[in-house]
Tab-separated table of C-alpha atoms and ligand atoms in Angstrom:
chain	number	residue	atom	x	y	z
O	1	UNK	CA	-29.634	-13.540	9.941
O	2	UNK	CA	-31.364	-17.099	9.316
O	3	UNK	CA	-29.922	-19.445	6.984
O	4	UNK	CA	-33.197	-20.632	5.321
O	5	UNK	CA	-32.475	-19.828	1.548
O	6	UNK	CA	-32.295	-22.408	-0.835
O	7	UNK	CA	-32.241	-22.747	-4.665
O	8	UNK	CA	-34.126	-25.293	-6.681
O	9	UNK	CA	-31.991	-26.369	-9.424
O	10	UNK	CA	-29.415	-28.030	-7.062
O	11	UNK	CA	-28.523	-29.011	-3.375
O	12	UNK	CA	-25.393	-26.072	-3.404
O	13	UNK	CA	-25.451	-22.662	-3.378
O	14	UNK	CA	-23.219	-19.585	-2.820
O	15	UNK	CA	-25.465	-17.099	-0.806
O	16	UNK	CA	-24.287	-13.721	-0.700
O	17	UNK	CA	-26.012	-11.499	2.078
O	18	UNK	CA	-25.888	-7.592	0.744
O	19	UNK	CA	-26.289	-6.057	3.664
O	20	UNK	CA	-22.734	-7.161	4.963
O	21	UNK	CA	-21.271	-5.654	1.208
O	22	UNK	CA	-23.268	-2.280	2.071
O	23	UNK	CA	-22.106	-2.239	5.671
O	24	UNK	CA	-18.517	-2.927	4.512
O	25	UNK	CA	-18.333	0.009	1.620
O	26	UNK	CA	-20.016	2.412	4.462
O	27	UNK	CA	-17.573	1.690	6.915
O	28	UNK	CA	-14.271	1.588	4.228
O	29	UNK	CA	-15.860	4.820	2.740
O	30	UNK	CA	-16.294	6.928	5.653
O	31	UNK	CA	-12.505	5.112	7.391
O	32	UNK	CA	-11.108	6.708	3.795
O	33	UNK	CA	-12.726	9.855	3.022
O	34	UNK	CA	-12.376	12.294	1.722
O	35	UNK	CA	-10.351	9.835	-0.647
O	36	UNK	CA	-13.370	8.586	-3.110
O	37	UNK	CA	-13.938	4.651	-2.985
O	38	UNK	CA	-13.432	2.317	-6.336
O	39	UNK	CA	-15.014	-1.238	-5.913
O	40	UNK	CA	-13.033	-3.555	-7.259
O	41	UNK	CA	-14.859	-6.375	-8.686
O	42	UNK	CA	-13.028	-8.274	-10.919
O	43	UNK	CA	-13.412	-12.241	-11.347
O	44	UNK	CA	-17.348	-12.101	-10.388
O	45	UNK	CA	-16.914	-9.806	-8.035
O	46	UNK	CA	-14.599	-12.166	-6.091
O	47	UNK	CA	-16.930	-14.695	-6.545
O	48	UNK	CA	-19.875	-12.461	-4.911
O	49	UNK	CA	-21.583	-11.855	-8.384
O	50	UNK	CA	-20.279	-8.437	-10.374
O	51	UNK	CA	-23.808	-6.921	-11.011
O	52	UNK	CA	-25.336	-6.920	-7.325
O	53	UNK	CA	-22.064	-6.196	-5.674
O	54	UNK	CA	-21.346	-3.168	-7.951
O	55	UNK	CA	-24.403	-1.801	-7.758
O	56	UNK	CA	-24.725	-2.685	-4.087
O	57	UNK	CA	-21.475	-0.815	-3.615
O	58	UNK	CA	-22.519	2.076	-5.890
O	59	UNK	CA	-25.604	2.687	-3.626
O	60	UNK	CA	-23.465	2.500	-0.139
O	61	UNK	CA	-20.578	5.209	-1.117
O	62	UNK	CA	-18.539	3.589	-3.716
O	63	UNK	CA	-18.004	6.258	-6.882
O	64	UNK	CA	-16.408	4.028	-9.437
O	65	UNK	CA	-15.463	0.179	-10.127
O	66	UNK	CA	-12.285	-1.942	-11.429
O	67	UNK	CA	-12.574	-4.914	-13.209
O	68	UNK	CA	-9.695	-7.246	-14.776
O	69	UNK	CA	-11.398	-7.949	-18.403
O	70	UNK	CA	-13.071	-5.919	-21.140
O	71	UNK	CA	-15.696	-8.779	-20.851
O	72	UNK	CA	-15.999	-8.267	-17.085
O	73	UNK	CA	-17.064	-4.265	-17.877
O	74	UNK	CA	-18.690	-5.079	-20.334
O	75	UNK	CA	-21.208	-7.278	-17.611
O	76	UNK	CA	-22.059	-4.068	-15.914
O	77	UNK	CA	-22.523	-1.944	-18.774
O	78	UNK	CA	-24.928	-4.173	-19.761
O	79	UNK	CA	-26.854	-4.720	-16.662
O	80	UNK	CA	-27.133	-0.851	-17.049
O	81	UNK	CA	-24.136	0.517	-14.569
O	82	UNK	CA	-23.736	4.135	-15.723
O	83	UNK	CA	-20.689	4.686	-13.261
O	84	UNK	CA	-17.066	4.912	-14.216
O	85	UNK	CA	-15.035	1.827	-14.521
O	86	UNK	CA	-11.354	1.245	-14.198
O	87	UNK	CA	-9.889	-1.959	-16.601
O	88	UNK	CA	-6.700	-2.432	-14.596
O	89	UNK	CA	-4.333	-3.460	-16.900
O	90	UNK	CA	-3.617	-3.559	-21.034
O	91	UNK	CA	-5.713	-5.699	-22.733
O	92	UNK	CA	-5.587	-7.710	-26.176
O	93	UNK	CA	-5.953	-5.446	-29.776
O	94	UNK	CA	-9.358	-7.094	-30.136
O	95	UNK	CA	-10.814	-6.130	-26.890
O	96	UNK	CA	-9.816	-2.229	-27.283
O	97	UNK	CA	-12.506	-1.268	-29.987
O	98	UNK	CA	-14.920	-2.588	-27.300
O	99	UNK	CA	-13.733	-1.111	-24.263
O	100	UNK	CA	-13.983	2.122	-26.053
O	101	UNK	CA	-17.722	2.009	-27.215
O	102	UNK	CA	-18.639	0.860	-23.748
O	103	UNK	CA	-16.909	3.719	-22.123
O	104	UNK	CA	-14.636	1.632	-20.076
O	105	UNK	CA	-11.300	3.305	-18.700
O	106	UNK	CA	-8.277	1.590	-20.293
O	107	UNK	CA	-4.785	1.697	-18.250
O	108	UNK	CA	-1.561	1.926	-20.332
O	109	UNK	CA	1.568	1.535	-20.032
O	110	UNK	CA	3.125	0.500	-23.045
O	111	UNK	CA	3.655	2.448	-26.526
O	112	UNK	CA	2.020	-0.098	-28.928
O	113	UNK	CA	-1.305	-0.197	-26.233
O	114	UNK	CA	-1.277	3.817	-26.550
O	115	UNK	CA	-1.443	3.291	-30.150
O	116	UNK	CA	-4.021	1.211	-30.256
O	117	UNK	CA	-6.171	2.930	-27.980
O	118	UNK	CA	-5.299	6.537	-30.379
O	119	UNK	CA	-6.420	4.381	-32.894
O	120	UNK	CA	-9.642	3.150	-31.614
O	121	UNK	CA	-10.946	6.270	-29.808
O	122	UNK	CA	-10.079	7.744	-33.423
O	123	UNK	CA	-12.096	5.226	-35.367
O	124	UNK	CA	-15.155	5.534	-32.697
O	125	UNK	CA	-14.989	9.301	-33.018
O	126	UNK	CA	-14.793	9.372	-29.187
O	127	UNK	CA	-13.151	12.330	-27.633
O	128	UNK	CA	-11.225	12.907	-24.100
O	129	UNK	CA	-10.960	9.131	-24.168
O	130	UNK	CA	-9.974	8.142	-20.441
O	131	UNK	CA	-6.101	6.392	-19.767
O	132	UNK	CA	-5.072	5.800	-16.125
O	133	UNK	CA	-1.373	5.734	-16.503
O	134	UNK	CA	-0.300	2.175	-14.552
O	135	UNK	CA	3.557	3.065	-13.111
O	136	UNK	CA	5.333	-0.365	-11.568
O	137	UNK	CA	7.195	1.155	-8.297
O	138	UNK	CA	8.035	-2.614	-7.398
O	139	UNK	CA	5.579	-5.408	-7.894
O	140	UNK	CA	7.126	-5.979	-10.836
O	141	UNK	CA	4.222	-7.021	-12.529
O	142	UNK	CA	2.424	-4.622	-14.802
O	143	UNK	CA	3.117	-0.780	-15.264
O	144	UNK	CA	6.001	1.208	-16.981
O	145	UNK	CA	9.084	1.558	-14.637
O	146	UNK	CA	11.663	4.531	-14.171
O	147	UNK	CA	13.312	5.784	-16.494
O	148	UNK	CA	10.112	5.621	-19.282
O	149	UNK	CA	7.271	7.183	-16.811
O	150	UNK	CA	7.637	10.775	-18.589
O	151	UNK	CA	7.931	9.205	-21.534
O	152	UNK	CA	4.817	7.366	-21.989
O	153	UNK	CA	2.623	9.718	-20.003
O	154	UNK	CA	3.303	12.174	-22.998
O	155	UNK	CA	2.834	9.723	-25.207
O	156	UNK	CA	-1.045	9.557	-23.551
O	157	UNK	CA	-1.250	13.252	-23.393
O	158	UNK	CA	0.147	13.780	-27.418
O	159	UNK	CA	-2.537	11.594	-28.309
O	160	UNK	CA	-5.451	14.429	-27.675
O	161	UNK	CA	-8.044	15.152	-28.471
O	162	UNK	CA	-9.067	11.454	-29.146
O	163	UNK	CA	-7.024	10.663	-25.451
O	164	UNK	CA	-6.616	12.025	-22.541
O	165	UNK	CA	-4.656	11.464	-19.031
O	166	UNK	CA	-8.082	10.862	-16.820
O	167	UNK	CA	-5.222	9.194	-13.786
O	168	UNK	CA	-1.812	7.849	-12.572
O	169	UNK	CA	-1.518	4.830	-10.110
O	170	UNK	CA	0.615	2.172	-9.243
O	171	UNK	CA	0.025	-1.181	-7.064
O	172	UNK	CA	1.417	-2.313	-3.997
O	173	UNK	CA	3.323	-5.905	-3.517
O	174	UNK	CA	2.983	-6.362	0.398
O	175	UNK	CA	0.982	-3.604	1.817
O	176	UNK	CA	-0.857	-6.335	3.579
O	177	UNK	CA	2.488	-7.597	5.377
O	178	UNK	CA	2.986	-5.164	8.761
O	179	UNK	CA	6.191	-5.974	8.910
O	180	UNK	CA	7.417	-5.304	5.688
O	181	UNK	CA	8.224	-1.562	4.787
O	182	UNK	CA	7.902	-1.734	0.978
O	183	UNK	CA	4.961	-0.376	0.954
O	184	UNK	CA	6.118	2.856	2.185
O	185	UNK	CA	8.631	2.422	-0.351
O	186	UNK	CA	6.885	1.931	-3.147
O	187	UNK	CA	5.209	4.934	-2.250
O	188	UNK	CA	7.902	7.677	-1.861
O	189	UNK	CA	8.787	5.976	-5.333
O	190	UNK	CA	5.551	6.907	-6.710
O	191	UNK	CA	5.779	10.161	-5.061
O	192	UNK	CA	9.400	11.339	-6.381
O	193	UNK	CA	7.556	10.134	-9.992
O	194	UNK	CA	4.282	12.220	-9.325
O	195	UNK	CA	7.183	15.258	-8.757
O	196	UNK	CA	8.933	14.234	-12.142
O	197	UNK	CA	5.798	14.136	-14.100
O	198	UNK	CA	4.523	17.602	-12.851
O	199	UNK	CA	8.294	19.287	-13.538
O	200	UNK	CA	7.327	18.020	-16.818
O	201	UNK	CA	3.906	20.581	-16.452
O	202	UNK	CA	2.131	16.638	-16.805
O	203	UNK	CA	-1.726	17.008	-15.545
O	204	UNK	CA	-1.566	13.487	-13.832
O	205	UNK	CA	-4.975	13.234	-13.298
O	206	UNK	CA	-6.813	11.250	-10.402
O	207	UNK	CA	-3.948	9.211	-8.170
O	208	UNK	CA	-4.446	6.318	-6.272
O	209	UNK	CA	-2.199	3.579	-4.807
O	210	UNK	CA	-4.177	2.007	-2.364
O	211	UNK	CA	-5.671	-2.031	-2.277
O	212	UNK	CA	-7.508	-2.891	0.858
O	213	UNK	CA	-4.829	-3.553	2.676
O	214	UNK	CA	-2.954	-0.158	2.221
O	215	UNK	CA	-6.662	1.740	2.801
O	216	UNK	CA	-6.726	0.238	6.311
O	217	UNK	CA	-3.012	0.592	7.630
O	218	UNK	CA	-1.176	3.379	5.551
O	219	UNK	CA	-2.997	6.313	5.740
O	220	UNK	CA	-0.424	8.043	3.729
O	221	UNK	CA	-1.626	5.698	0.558
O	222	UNK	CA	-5.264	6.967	0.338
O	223	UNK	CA	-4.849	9.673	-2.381
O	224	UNK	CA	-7.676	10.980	-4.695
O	225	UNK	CA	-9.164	7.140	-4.923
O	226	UNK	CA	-8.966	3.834	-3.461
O	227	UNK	CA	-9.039	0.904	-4.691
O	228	UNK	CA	-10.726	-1.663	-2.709
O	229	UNK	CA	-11.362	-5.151	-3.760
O	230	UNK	CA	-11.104	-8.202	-0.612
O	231	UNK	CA	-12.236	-5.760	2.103
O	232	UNK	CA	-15.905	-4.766	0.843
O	233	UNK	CA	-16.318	-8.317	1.126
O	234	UNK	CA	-15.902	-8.558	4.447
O	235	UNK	CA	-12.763	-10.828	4.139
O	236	UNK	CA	-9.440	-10.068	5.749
O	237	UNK	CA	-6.236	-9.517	3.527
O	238	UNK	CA	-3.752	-11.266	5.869
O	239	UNK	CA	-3.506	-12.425	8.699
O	240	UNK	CA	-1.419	-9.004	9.957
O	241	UNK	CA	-4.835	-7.156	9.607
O	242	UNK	CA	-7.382	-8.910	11.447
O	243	UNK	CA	-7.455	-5.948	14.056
O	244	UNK	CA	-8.413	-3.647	11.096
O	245	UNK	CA	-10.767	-5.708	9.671
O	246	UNK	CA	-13.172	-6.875	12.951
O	247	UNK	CA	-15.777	-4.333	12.215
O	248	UNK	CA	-16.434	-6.148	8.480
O	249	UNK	CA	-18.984	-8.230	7.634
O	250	UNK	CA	-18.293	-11.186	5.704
O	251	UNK	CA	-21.380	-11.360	2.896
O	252	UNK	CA	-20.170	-15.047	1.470
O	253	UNK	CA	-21.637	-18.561	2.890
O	254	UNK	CA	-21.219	-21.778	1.055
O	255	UNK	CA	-24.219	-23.708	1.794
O	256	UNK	CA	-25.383	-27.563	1.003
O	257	UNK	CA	-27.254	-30.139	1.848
O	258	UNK	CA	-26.791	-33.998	3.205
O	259	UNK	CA	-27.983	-35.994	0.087
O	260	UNK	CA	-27.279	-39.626	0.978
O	261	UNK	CA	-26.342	-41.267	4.350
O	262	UNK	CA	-25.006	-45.022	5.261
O	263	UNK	CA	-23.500	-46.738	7.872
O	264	UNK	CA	-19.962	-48.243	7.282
O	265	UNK	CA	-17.381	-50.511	9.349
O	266	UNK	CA	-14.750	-49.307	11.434
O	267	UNK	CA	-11.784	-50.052	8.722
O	268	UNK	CA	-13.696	-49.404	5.689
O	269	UNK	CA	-12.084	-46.724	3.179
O	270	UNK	CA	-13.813	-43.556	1.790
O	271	UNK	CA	-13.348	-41.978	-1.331
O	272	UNK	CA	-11.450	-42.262	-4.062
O	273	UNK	CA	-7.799	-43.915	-3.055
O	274	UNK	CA	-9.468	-44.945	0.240
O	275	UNK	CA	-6.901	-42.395	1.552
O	276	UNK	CA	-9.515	-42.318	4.676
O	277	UNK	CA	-10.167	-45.058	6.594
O	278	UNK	CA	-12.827	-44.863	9.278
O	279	UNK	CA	-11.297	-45.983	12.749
O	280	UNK	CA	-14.503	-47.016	14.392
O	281	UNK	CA	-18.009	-48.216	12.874
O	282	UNK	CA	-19.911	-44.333	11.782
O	283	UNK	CA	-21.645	-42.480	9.785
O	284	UNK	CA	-20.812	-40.969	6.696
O	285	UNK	CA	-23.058	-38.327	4.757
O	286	UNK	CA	-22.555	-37.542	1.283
O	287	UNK	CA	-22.701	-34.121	0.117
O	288	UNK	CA	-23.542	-32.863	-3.678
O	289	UNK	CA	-20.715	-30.560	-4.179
O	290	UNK	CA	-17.177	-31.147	-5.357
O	291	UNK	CA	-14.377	-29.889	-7.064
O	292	UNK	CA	-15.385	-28.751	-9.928
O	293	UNK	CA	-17.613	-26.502	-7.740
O	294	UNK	CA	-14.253	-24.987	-6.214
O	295	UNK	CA	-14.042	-26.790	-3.225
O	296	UNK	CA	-10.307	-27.598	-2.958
O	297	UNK	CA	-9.905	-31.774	-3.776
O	298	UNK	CA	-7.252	-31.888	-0.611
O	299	UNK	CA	-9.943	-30.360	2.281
O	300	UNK	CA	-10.311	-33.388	3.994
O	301	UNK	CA	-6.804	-34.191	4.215
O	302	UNK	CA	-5.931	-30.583	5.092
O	303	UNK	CA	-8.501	-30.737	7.877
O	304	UNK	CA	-11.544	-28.987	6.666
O	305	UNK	CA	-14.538	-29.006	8.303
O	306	UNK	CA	-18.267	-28.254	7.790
O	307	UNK	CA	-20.970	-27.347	10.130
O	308	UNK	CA	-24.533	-29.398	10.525
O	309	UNK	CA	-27.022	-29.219	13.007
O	310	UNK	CA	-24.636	-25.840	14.564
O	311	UNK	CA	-21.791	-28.710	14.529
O	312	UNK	CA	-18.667	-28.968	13.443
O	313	UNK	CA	-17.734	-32.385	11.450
O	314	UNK	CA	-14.496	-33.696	9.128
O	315	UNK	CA	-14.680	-33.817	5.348
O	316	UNK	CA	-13.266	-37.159	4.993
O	317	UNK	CA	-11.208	-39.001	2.051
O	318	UNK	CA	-10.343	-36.406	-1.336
O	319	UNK	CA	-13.421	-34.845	-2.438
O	320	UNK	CA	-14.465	-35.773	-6.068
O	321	UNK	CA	-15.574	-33.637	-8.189
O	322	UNK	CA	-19.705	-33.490	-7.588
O	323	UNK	CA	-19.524	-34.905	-4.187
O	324	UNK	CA	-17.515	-35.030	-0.966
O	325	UNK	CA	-18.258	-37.331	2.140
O	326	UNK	CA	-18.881	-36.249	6.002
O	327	UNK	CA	-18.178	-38.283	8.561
O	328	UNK	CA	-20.852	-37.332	11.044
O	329	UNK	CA	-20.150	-40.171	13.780
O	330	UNK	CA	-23.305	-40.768	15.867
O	331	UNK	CA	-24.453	-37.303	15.642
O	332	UNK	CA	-27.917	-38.065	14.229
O	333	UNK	CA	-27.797	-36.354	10.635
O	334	UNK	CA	-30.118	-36.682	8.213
O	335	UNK	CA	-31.034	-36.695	4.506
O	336	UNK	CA	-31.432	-32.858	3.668
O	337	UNK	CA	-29.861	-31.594	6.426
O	338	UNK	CA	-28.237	-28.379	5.898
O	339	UNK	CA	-24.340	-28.363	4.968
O	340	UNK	CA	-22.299	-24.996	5.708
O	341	UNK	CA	-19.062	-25.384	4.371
O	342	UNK	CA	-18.143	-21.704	4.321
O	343	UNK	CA	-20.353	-19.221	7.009
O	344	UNK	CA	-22.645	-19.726	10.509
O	345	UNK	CA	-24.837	-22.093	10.943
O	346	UNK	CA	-26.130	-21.813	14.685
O	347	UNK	CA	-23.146	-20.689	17.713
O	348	UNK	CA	-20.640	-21.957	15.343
O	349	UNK	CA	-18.392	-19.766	11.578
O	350	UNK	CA	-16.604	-21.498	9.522
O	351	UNK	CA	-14.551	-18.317	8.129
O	352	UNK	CA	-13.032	-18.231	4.608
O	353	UNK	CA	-9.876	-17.042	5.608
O	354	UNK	CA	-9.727	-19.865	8.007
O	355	UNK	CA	-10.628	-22.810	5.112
O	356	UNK	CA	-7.703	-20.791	2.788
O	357	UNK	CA	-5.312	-21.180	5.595
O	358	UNK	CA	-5.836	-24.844	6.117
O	359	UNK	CA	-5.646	-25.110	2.323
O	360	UNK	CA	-2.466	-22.670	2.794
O	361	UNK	CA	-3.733	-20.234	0.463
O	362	UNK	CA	-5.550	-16.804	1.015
O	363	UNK	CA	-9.348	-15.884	1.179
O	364	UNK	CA	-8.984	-14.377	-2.182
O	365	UNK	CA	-8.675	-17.861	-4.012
O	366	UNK	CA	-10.981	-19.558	-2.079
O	367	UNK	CA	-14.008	-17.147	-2.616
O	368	UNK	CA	-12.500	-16.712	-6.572
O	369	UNK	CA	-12.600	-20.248	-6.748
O	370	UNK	CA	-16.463	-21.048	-6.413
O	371	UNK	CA	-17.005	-21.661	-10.034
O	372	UNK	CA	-20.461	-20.547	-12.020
O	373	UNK	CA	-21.669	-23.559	-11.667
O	374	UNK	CA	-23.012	-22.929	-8.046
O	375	UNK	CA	-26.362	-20.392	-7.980
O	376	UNK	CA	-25.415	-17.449	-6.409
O	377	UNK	CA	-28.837	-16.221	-3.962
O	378	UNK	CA	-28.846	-12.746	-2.927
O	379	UNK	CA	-30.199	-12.142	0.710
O	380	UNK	CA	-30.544	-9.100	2.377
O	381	UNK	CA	-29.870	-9.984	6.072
O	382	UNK	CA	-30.107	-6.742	8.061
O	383	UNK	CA	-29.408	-7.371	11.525
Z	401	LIG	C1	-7.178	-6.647	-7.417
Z	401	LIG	C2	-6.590	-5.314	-7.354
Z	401	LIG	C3	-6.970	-4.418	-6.334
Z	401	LIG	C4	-7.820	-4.830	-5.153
Z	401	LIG	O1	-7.016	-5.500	-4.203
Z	401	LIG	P1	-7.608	-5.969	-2.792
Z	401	LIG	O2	-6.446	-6.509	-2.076
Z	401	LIG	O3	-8.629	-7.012	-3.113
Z	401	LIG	O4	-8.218	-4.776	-2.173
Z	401	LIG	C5	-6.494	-3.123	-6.405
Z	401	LIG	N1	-5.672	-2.741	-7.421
Z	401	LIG	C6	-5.262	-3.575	-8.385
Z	401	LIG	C7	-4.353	-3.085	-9.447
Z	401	LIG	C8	-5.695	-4.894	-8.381
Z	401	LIG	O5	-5.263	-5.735	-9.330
């Protein structure tokens, strides 16, 4: 695909190509069935923009979606999304009234959450109200551990006819980690639960375990759902699962343009701090995007790069937080040139997961990081 869209209220832009989302939730659908897909799209989608993605993913196989807020389901709902959507963990008494009317999915795993849910679906008059039962097998973050699993799942069921158990899942901690076996685990964990619940003559509903990671290496994981969030945009989980991943697309570029350009002095500083001197008599181009668009203020110094005219150049000194500088040497650039800070731009990619490594983080909070602030441009580059 070309690179040639722009947006007119500002020199930056987040362009997100469809096409690669649809190719990925094809691929991860058919690799998983005849588990059914969930899209996770939490946080904007991971940046990629809720409503297209979901609905992108909706069209290309996905059944359901997962979100992190009340707020966040409520996006889709309102941009007309009919389809099922998971709200992954409890949320605050003054959501709850809301993510019932919207016909959201609430998890639970407390008492005083089940209560408040009873409560709700009871003052909404909604019946058969959907719970996904959250069990923590070893993350240790959210979810009800051993011994209280039976307990609260009949606490779900016992609150019929205004609730009922729609699912039972749990989350893995290093799945994406090959070398790690907690994964597995977690998961004979899960199982030896599953067994406890259904002694108990406990319908536990839909099950799912898996994240990206765990659909592409552990087989074992893909029950009745996935749940795939980092994969469907084309974006690797770790490092460990590059080989799974080389048939996704990514569908995020990070795109800018040169807005200013001088001449400066071999031993003249850039930036704020002058933390970058220039060691011979260049070129520096200014760029209109900056921290508080989510580019990290340390990618210079950690050795980021961006791509003009299909060439790779520095960032140079901290970047502030509207602007960052390029030191382009003698390479010719101009005013308006294009900037790719994240994407291709000619022979040469700039990967995400390569920037978040730099930055020693992971593609996740790179991609999450891109605040609203940049226009997101939808594209539809079939190749
Ligand atoms: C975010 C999240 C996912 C998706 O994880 P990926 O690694 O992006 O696939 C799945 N399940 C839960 C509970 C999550 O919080």
């Amino acid at each position: 695909m070309n690179g040639s869209t722009s947006d007119t209220r500002r020199w930056a832009h987040v362009e997100v190509d469809l096409a690669a989302i649809s190719h990925n939730v094809e691929l991860l659908a058919s690799k998983v069935a005849p588990a059914q897909m969930m899209a996770v799209v939490k946080a904007d989608g991971y940046g990629h923009g809720a409503v297209p993605v979901a609905r992108t993913a909706l069209r290309a196989g996905a059944q359901s979606l997962a979100v992190a807020l009340v707020q966040e389901g409520i996006e889709l709902r309102r941009a007309g999304i009919e389809a099922p959507i998971l709200v992954l963990s409890e949320q605050p008494e003054s959501q709850i009234a809301d993510m019932v009317s919207y016909g959201l999915t609430a998890t639970a795993y407390s008492l005083p959450s089940i209560d408040a849910l009873e409560r709700a679906a009871r003052n909404l008059d909604v019946t058969g109200y959907e719970v996904h039962l959250k069990i923590d097998t070893g993350m240790n973050r959210v979810g009800v551990r051993s011994p209280d699993v039976s307990d609260i799942a009949q606490r779900i069921v016992a609150g019929a006819p205004w609730l009922s158990l729609g699912g039972t899942y749990t989350h893995f901690a290093a799945a994406d980690d090959l070398g790690s076996t907690s994964a597995g685990e977690q998961l004979a964990a899960f199982d030896a639960l599953l067994d406890e619940l259904g002694r108990a003559g406990i319908d536990v509903g839909t099950v799912h375990t898996a994240n990206s990671a765990a659909s592409l290496v552990l087989p074992g994981s893909r029950r009745d759902v996935v749940r795939i969030g980092i994969a469907i945009y084309g974006i690797t989980p770790s490092s460990d699962l590059v080989g799974s991943c080389e048939d996704l697309r990514p569908a995020l570029s990070l795109k800018s343009r040169v807005s200013h350009v001088k001449d400066v002095r071999a031993g003249e500083g850039v930036s704020y701090g002058a933390h970058y001197r220039c060691a011979t008599d260049t070129t520096i181009a200014t760029v209109p995007i900056g921290y508080a668009d989510g580019v990290a203020r340390r990618a210079g110094l950690a050795g980021v790069q961006v791509l003009i005219d299909g060439r790779r150049h520095p960032i140079v000194g901290v970047v502030t937080m509207d602007q960052l500088m390029v030191d382009v040497g003698s390479s010719g650039v101009s005013v308006g040139d294009e900037v790719v800070l994240i994407g291709a731009q000619g022979d040469e990619c700039i990967r995400v997961e390569n920037v978040a490594t730099l930055l020693g983080t992971i593609g996740y909070e790179v991609v999450c990081s891109l605040s609203a602030r940049l226009p997101r441009v939808y594209v539809d580059g079939e190749t």
